Structure formats: C-alpha cells, structure tokens
Tab-separated table of N, CA and C in Angstrom:
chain	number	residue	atom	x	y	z
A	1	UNK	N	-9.078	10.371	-47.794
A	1	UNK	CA	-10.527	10.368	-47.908
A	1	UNK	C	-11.113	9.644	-46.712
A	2	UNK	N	-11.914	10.236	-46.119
A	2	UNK	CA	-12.792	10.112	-45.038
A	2	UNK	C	-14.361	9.362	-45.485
A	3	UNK	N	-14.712	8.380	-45.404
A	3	UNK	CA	-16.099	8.116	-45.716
A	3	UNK	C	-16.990	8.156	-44.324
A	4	UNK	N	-17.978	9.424	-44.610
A	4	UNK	CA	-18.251	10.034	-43.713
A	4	UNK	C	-20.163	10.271	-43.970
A	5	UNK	N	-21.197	10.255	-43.286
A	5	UNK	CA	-22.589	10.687	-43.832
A	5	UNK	C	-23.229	10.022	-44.861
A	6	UNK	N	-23.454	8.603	-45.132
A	6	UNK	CA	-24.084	7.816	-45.647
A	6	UNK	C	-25.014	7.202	-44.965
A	7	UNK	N	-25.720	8.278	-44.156
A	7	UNK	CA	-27.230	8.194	-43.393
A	7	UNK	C	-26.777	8.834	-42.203
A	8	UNK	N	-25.519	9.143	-41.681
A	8	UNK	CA	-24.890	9.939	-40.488
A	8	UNK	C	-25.591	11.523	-40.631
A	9	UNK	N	-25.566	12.198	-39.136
A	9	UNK	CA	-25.777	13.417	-39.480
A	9	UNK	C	-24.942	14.469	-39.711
A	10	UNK	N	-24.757	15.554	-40.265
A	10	UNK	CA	-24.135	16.768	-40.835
A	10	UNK	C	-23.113	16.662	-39.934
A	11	UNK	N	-23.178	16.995	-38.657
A	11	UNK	CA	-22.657	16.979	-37.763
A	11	UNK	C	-21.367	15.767	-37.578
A	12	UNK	N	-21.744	14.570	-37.996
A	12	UNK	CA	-20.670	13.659	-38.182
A	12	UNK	C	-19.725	13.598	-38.729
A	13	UNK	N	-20.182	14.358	-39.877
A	13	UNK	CA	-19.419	14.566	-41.559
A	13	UNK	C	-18.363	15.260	-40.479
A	14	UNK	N	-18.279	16.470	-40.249
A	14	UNK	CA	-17.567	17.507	-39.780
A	14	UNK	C	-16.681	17.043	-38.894
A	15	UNK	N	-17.010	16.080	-38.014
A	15	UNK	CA	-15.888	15.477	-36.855
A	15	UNK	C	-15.149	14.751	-37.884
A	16	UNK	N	-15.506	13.810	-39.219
A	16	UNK	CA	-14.708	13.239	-39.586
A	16	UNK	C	-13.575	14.351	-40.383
A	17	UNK	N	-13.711	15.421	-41.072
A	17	UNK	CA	-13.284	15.970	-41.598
A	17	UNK	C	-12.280	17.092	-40.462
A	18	UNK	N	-12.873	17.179	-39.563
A	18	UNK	CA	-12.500	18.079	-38.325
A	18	UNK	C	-10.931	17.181	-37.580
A	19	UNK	N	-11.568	15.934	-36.885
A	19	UNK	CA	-10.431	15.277	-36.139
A	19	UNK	C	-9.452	14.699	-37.057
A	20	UNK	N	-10.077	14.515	-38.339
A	20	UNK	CA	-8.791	13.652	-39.242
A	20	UNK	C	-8.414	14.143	-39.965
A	21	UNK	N	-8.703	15.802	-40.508
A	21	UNK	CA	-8.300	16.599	-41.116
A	21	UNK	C	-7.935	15.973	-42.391
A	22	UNK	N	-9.570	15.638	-42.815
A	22	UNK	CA	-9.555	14.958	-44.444
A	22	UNK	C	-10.012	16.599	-45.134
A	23	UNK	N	-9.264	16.335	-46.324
A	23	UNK	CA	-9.240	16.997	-48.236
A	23	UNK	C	-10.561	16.174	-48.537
A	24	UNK	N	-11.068	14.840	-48.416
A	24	UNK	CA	-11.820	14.356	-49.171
A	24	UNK	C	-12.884	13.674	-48.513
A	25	UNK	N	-14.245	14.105	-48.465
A	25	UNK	CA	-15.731	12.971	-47.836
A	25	UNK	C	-15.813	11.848	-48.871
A	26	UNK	N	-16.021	10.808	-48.535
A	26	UNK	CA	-16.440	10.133	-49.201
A	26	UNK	C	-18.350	10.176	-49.075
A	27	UNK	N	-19.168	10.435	-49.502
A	27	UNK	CA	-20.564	10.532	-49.271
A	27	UNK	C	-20.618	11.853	-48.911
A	28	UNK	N	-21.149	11.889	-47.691
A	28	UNK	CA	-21.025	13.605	-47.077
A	28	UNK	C	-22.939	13.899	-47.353
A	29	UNK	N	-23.468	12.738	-47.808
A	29	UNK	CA	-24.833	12.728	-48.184
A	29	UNK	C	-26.000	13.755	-47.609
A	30	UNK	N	-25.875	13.915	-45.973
A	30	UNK	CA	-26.563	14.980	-45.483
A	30	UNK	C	-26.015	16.031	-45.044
A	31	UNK	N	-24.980	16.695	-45.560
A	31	UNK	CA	-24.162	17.482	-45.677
A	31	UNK	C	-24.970	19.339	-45.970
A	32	UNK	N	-25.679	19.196	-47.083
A	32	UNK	CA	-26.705	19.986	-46.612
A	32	UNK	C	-27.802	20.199	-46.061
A	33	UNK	N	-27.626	19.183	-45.170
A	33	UNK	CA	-28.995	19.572	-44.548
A	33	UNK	C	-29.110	20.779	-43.355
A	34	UNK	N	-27.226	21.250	-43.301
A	34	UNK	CA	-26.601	21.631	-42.132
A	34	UNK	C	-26.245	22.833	-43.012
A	35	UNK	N	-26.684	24.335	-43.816
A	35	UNK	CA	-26.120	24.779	-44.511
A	35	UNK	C	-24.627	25.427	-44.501
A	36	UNK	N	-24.753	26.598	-43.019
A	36	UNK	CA	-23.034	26.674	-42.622
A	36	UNK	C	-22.530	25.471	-42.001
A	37	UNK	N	-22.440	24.368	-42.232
A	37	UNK	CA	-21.801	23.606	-42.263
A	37	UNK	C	-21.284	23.285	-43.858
A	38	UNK	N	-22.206	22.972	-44.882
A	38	UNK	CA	-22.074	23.100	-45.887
A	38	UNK	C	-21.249	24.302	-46.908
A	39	UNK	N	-21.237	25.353	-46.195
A	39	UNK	CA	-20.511	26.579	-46.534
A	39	UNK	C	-19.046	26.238	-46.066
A	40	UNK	N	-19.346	25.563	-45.011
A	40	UNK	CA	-17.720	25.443	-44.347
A	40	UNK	C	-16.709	24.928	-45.463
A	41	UNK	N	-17.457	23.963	-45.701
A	41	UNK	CA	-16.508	22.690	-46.672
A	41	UNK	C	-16.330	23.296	-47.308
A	42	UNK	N	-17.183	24.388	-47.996
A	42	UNK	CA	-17.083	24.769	-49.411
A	42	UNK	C	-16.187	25.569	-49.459
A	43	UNK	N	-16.088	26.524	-48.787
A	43	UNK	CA	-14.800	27.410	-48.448
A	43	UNK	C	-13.605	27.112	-48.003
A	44	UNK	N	-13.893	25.643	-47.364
A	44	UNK	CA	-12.555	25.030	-47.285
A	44	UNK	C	-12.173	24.180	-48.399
A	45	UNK	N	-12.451	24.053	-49.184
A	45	UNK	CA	-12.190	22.691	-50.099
A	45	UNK	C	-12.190	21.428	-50.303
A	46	UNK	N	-13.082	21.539	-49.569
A	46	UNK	CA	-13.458	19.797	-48.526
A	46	UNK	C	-14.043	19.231	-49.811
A	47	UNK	N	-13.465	18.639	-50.639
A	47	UNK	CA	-13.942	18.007	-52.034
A	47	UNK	C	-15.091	16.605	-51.015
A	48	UNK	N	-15.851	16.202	-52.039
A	48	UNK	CA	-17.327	14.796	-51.558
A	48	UNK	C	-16.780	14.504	-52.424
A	49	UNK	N	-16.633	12.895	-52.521
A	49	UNK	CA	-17.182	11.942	-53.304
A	49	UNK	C	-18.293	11.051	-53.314
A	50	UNK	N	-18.868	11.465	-54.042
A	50	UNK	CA	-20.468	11.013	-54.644
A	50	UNK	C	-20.471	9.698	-54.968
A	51	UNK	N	-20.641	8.357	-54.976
A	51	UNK	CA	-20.916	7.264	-54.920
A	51	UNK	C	-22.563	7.006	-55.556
A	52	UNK	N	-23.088	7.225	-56.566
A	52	UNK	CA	-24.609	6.910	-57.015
A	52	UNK	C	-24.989	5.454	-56.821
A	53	UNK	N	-24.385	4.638	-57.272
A	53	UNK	CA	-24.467	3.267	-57.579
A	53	UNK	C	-24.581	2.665	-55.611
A	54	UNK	N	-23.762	3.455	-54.951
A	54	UNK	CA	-23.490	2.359	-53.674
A	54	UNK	C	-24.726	3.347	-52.755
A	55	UNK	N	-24.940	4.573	-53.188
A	55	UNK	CA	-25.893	5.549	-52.032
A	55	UNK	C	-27.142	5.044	-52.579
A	56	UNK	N	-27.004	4.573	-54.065
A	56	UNK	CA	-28.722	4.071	-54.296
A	56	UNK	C	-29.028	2.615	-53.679
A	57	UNK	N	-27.675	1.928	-52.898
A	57	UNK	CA	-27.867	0.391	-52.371
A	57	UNK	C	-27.825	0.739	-51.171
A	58	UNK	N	-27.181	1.680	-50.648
A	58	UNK	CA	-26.838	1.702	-49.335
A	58	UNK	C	-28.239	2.538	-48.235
A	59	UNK	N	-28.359	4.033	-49.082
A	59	UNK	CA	-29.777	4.586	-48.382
A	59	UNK	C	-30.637	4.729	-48.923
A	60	UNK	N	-30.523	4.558	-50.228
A	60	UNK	CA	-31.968	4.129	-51.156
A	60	UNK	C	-32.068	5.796	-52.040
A	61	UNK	N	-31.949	5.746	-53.379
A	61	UNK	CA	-32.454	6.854	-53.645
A	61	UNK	C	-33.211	6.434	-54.954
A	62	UNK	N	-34.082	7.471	-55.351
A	62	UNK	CA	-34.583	6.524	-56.803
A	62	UNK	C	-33.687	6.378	-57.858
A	63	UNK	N	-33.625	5.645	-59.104
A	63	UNK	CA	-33.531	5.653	-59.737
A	63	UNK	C	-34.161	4.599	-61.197
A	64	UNK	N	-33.964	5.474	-62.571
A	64	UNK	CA	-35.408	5.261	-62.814
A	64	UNK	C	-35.260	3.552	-63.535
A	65	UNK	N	-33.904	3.636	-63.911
A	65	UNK	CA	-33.422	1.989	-63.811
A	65	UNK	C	-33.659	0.836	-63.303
A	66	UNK	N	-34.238	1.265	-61.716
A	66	UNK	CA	-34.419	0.298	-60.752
A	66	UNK	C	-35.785	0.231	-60.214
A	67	UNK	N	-36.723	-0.534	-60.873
A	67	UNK	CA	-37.772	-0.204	-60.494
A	67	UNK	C	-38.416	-0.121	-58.942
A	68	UNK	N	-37.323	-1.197	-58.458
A	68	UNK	CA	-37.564	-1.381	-56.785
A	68	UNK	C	-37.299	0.191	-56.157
A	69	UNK	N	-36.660	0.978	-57.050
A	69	UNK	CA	-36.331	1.836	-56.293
A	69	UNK	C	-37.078	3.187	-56.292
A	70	UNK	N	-38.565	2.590	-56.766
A	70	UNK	CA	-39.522	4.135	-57.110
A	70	UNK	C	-40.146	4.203	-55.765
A	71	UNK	N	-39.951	5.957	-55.433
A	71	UNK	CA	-40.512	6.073	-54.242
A	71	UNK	C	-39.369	6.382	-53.168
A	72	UNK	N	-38.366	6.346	-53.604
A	72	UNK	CA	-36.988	7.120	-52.742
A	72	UNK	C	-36.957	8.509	-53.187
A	73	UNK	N	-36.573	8.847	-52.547
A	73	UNK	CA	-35.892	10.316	-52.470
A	73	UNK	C	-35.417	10.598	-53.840
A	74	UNK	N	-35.200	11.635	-54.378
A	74	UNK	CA	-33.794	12.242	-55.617
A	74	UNK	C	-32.654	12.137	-55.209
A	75	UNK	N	-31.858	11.646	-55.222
A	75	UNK	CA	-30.331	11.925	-55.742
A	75	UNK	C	-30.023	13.260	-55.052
A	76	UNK	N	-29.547	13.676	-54.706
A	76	UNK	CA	-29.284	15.341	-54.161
A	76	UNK	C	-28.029	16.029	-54.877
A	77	UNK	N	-27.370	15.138	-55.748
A	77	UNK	CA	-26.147	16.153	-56.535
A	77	UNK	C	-26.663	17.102	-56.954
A	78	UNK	N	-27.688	17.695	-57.098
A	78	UNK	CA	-27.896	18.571	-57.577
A	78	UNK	C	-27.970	19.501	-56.412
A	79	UNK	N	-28.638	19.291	-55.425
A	79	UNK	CA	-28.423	20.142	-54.109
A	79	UNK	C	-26.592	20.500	-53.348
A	80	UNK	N	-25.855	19.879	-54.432
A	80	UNK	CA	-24.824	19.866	-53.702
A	80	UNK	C	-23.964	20.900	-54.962
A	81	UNK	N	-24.033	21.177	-55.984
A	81	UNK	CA	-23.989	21.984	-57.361
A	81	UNK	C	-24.871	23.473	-56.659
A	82	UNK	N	-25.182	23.242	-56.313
A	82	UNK	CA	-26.211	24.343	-56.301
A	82	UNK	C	-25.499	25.472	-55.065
A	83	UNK	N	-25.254	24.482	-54.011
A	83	UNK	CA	-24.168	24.823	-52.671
A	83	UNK	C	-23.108	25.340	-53.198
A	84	UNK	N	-22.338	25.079	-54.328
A	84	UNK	CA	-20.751	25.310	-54.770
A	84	UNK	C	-20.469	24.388	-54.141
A	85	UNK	N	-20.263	23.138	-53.608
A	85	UNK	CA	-19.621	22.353	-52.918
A	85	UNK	C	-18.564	21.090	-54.230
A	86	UNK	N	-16.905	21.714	-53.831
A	86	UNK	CA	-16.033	20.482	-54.628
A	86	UNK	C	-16.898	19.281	-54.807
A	87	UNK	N	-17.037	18.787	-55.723
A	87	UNK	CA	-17.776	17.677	-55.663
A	87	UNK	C	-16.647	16.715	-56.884
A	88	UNK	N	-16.991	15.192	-56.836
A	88	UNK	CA	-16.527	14.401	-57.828
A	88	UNK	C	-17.280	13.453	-58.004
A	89	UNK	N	-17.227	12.036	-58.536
A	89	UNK	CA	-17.949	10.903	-58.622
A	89	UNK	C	-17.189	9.863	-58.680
A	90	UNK	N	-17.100	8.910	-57.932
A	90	UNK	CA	-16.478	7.738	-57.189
A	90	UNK	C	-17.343	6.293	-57.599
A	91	UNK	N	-16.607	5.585	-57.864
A	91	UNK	CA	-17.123	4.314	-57.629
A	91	UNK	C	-17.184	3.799	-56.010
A	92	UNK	N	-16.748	4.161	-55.332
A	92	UNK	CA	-17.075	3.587	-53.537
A	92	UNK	C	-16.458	2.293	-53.638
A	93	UNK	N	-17.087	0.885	-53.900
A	93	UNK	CA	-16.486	-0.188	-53.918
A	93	UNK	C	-17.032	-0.915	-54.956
A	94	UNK	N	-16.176	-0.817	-56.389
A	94	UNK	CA	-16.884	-1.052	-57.649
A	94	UNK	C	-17.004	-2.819	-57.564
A	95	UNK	N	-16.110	-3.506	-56.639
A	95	UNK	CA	-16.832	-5.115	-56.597
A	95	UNK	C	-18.323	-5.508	-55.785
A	96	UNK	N	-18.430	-4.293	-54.683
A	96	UNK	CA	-20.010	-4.877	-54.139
A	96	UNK	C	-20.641	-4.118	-55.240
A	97	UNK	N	-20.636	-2.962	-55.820
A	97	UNK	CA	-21.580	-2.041	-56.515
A	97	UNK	C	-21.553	-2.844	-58.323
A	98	UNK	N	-20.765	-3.240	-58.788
A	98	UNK	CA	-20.096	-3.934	-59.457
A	98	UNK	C	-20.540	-2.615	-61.039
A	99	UNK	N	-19.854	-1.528	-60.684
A	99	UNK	CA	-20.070	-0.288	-61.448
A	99	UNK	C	-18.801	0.200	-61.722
A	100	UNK	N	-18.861	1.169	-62.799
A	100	UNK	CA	-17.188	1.579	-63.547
A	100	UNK	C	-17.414	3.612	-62.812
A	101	UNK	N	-16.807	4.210	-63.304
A	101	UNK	CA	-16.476	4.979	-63.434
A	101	UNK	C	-17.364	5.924	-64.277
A	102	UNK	N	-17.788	5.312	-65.472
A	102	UNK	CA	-18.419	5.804	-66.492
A	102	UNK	C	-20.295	5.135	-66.337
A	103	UNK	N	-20.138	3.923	-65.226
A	103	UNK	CA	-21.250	3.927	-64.860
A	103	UNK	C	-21.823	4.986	-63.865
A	104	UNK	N	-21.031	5.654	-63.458
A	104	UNK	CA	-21.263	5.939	-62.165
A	104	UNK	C	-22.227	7.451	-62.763
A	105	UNK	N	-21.410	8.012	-63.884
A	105	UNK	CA	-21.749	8.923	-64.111
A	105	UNK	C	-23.225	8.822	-64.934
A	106	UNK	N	-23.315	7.622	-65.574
A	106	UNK	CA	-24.857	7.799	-65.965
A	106	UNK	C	-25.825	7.115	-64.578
A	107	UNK	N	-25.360	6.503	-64.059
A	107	UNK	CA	-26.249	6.655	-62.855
A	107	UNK	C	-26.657	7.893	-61.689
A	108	UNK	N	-25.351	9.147	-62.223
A	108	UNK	CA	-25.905	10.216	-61.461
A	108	UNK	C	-27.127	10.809	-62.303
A	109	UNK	N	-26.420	10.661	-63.613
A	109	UNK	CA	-27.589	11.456	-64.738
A	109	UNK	C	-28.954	10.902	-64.552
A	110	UNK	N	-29.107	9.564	-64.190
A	110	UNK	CA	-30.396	8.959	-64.505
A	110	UNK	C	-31.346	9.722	-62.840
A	111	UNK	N	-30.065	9.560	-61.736
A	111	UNK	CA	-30.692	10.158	-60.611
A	111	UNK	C	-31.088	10.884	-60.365
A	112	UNK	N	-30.498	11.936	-61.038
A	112	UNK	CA	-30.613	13.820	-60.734
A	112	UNK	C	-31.573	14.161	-61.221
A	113	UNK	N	-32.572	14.496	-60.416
A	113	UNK	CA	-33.755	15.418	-61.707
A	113	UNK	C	-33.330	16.342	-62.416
A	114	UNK	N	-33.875	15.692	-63.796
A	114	UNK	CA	-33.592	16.698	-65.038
A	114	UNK	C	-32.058	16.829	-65.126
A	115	UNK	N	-31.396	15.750	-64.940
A	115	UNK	CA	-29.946	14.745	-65.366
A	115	UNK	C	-29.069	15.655	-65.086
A	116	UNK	N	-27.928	15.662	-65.925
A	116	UNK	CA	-26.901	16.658	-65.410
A	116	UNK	C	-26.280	16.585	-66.953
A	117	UNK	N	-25.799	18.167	-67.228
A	117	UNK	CA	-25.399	18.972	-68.156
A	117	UNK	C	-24.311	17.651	-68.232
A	118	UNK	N	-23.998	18.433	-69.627
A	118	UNK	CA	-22.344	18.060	-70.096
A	118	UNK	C	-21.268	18.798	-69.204
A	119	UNK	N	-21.654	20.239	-69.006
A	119	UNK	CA	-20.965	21.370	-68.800
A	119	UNK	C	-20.636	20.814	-67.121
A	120	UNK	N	-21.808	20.038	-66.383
A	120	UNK	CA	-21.844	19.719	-65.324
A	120	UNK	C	-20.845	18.551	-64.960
A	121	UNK	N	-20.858	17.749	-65.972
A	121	UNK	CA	-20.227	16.030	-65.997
A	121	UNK	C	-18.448	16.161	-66.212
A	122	UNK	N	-18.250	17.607	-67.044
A	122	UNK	CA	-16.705	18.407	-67.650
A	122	UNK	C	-16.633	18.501	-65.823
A	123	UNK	N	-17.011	19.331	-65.676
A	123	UNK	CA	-16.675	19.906	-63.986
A	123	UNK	C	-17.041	18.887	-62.619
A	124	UNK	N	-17.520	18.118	-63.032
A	124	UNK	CA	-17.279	16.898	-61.960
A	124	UNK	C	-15.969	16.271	-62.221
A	125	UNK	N	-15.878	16.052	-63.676
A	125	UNK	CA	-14.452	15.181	-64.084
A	125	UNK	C	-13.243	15.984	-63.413
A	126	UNK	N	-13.423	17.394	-63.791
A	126	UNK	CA	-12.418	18.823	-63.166
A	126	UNK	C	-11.971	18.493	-61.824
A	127	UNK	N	-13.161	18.225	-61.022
A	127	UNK	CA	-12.747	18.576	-59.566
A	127	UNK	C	-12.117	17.053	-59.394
A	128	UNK	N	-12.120	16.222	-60.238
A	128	UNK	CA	-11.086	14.940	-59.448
A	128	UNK	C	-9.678	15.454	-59.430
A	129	UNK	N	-9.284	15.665	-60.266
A	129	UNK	CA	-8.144	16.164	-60.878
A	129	UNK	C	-7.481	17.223	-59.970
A	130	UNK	N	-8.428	18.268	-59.873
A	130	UNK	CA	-8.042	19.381	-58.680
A	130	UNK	C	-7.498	18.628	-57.062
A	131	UNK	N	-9.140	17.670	-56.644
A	131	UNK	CA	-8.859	17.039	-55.686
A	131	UNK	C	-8.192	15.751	-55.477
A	132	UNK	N	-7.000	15.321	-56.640
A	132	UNK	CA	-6.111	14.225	-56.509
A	132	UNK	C	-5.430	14.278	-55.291
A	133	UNK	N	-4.764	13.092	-54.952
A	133	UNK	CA	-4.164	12.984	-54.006
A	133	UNK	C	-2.608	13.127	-54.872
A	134	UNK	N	-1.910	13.878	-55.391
A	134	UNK	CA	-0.776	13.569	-56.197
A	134	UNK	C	-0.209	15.192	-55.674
A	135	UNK	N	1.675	14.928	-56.391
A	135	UNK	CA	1.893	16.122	-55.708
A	135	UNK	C	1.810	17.306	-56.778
A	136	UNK	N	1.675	18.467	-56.589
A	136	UNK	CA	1.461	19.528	-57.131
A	136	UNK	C	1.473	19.850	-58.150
A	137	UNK	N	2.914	19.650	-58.873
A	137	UNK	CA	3.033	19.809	-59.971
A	137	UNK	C	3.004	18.713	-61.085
A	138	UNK	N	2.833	17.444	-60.480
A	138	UNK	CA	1.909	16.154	-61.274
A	138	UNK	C	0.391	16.855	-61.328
A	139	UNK	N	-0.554	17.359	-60.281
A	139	UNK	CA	-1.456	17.667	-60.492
A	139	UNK	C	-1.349	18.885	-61.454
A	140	UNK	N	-0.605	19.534	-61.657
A	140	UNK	CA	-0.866	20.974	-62.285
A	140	UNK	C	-0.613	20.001	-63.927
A	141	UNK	N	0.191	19.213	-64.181
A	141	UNK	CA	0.165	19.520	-65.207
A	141	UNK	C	-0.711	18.572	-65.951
A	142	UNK	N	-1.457	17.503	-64.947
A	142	UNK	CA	-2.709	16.430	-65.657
A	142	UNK	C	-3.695	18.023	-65.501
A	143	UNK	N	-3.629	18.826	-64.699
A	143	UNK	CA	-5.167	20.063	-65.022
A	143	UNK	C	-5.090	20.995	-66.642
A	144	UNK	N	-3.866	20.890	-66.413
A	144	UNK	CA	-3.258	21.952	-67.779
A	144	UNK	C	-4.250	20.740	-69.200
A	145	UNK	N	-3.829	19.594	-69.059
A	145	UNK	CA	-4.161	18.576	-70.171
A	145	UNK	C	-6.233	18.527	-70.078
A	146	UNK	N	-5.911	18.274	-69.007
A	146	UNK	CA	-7.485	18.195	-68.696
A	146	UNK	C	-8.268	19.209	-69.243
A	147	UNK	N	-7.940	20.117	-68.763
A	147	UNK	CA	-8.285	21.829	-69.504
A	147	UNK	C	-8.459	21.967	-70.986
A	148	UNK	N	-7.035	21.697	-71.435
A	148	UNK	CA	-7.563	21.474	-73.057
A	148	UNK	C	-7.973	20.617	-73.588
A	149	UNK	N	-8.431	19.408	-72.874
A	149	UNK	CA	-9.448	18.261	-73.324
A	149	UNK	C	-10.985	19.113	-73.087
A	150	UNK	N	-11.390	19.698	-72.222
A	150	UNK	CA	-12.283	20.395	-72.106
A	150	UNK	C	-13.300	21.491	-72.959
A	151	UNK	N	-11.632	21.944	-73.192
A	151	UNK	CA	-12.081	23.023	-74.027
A	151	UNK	C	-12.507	22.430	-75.284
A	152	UNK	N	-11.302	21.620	-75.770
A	152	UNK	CA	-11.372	20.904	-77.175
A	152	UNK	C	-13.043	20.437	-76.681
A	153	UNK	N	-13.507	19.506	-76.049
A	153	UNK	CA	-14.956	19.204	-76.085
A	153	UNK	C	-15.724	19.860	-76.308
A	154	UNK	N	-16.112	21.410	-75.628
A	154	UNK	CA	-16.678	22.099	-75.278
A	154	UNK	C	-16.725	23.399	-76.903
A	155	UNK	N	-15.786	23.173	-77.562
A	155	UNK	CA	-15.503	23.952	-78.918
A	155	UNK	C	-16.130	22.997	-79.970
A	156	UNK	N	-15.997	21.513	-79.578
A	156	UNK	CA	-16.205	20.456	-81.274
A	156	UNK	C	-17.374	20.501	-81.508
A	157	UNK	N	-17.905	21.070	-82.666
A	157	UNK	CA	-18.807	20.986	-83.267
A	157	UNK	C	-19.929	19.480	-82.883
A	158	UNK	N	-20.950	19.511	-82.372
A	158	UNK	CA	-21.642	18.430	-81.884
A	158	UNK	C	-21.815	17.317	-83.203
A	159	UNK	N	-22.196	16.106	-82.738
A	159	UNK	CA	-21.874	15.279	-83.443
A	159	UNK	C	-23.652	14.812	-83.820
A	160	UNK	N	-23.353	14.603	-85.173
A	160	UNK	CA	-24.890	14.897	-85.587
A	160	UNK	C	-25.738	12.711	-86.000
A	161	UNK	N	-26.836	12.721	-86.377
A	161	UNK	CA	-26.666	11.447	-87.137
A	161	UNK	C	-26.270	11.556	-88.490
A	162	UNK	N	-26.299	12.431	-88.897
A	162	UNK	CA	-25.422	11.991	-90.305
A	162	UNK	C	-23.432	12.010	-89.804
A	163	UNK	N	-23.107	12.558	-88.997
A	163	UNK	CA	-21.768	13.013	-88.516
A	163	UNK	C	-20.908	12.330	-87.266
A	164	UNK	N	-21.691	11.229	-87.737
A	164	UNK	CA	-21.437	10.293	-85.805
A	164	UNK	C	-19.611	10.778	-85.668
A	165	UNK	N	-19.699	10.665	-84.190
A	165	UNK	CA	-18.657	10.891	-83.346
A	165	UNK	C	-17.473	9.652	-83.671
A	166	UNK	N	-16.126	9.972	-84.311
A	166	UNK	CA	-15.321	9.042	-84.749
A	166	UNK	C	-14.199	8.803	-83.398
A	167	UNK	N	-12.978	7.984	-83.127
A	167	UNK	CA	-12.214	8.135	-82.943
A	167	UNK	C	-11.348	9.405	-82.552
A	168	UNK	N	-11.270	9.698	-83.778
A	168	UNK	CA	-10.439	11.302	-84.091
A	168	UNK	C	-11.018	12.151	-83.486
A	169	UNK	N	-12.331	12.376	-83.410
A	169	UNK	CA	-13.092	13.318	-82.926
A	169	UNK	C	-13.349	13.487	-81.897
A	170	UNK	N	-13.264	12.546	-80.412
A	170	UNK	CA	-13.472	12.570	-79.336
A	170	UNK	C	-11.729	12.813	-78.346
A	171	UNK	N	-12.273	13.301	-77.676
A	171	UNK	CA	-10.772	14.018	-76.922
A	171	UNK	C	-10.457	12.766	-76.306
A	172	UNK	N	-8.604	12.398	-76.414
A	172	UNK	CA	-7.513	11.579	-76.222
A	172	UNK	C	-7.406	11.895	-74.443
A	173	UNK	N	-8.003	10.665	-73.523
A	173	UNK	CA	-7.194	10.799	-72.453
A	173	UNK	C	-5.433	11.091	-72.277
C-alpha cells in the first residue's frame, strides 16, 4: 500500500501506483478528479483505502459529528462507488485518529450524503478481503466464508423492536 493523494494531485496518485507498482492507494482522495485516470485503476484493480476519520483531520471534510467541521466539502465515497473504483475502509493511523474499524465505517456513513447502504458497507467489507495482502488460496477461502456471511446477512429476516438482534442472529466472524 502506497499512501498516495491526501490533497496531492491525480497525477501523483498514478506515479505512486505507476513507479512502485502498488495493488493498494492509501487515500487516492483526488483520484477522480482525473476520470481516465480513475478508469485506469479501476480496470486495473488498484484497490483505495478510504481513511474518513484521518481525511476529515487531515483535508477537512464535513462531518455532521463535528461541528467545526460544517462547511467542508462531502466525503466523496460516494463519487468513488459511482466510478466502480475497488474501494475499502482503513483506519490510516488509528493512534493519531484514535478510531476502530467499525468507527471508521460510521464515520463514512455520517460523511456520505445520504449515508451508505448496508448493501454498500457488505461490499466495502468484500473488497478488503479481495484486496488482502495474503496468498491466494488463504484469500480464496476467507472470500468463500465472507460470502456466506453475506449472504446469511443479506437473507435474515431484519431485526424488528419487538425482535432485537441476538447473538445467534448476527453472522459469526
């Protein structure tokens, strides 16, 4: 992983991904602003990692949590969904950001206008997995598991207030 375009231009992203022949951006933030450039990755598999927590400290984006932070920009995961671009969600450096994993993801939701699906948050989780650094058939067979954690989610009957969500009921890492 290359951390690459956390206020850099499009153009930067690409030398980092170009001369060091990274699988993975870390940021990649103005990435579309460059669209066949953006096509490139995408067709190549150039997986981003998305960082919310450190891109909302680092170049400022809103979020609605932070009141200091009204008057930034949106979040652009959604411009990057929209591209087809591999995407995932990263903590960056969870001791300066002092954020989990599972923060990260409601801080994209809170960022993104008009939040991000379930269906969206399944397929962010997807593409880590795809874009691990592990070898092949370790990755094939955490996707195989992943898959039917998915599905199992994506089939369970939603969880109601009379029906709260138990133990049993939520899919087993």
């Amino acid at each position: 992983t290359i951390h690459a375009g956390e206020g850099e231009s499009p153009e930067n992203i690409w030398q980092a991904a170009y001369h060091l022949h990274a699988d993975r951006i870390g940021h990649g933030l103005t990435l579309t602003a460059n669209p066949q450039l953006a096509a490139r990755f995408r067709d190549r598999g150039i997986c981003l990692e998305l960082c919310p927590s450190s891109n909302r400290e680092v170049v400022g984006f809103a979020d609605p949590a932070c009141p200091a932070s009204t008057g930034h920009p949106a979040y652009p995961l959604r411009n990057f969904i929209h591209a087809g671009l591999p995407l995932t969600l990263c903590t960056d450096n969870p001791g300066i950001s002092r954020t989990t994993l599972a923060g990260e993801y409601l801080a994209a939701a809170r960022m993104t206008p008009g939040g991000i699906t379930l269906w969206e948050a399944l397929a962010l989780v997807r593409q880590a997995f795809v874009h691990a650094f592990l070898p092949s058939a370790e990755r094939e067979r955490l996707l195989k598991r992943v898959d039917a954690q998915i599905y199992q989610t994506l089939c369970a009957p939603p969880a109601t207030a009379n029906t709260p969500a138990t133990p049993a009921s939520l899919p087993q890492a």
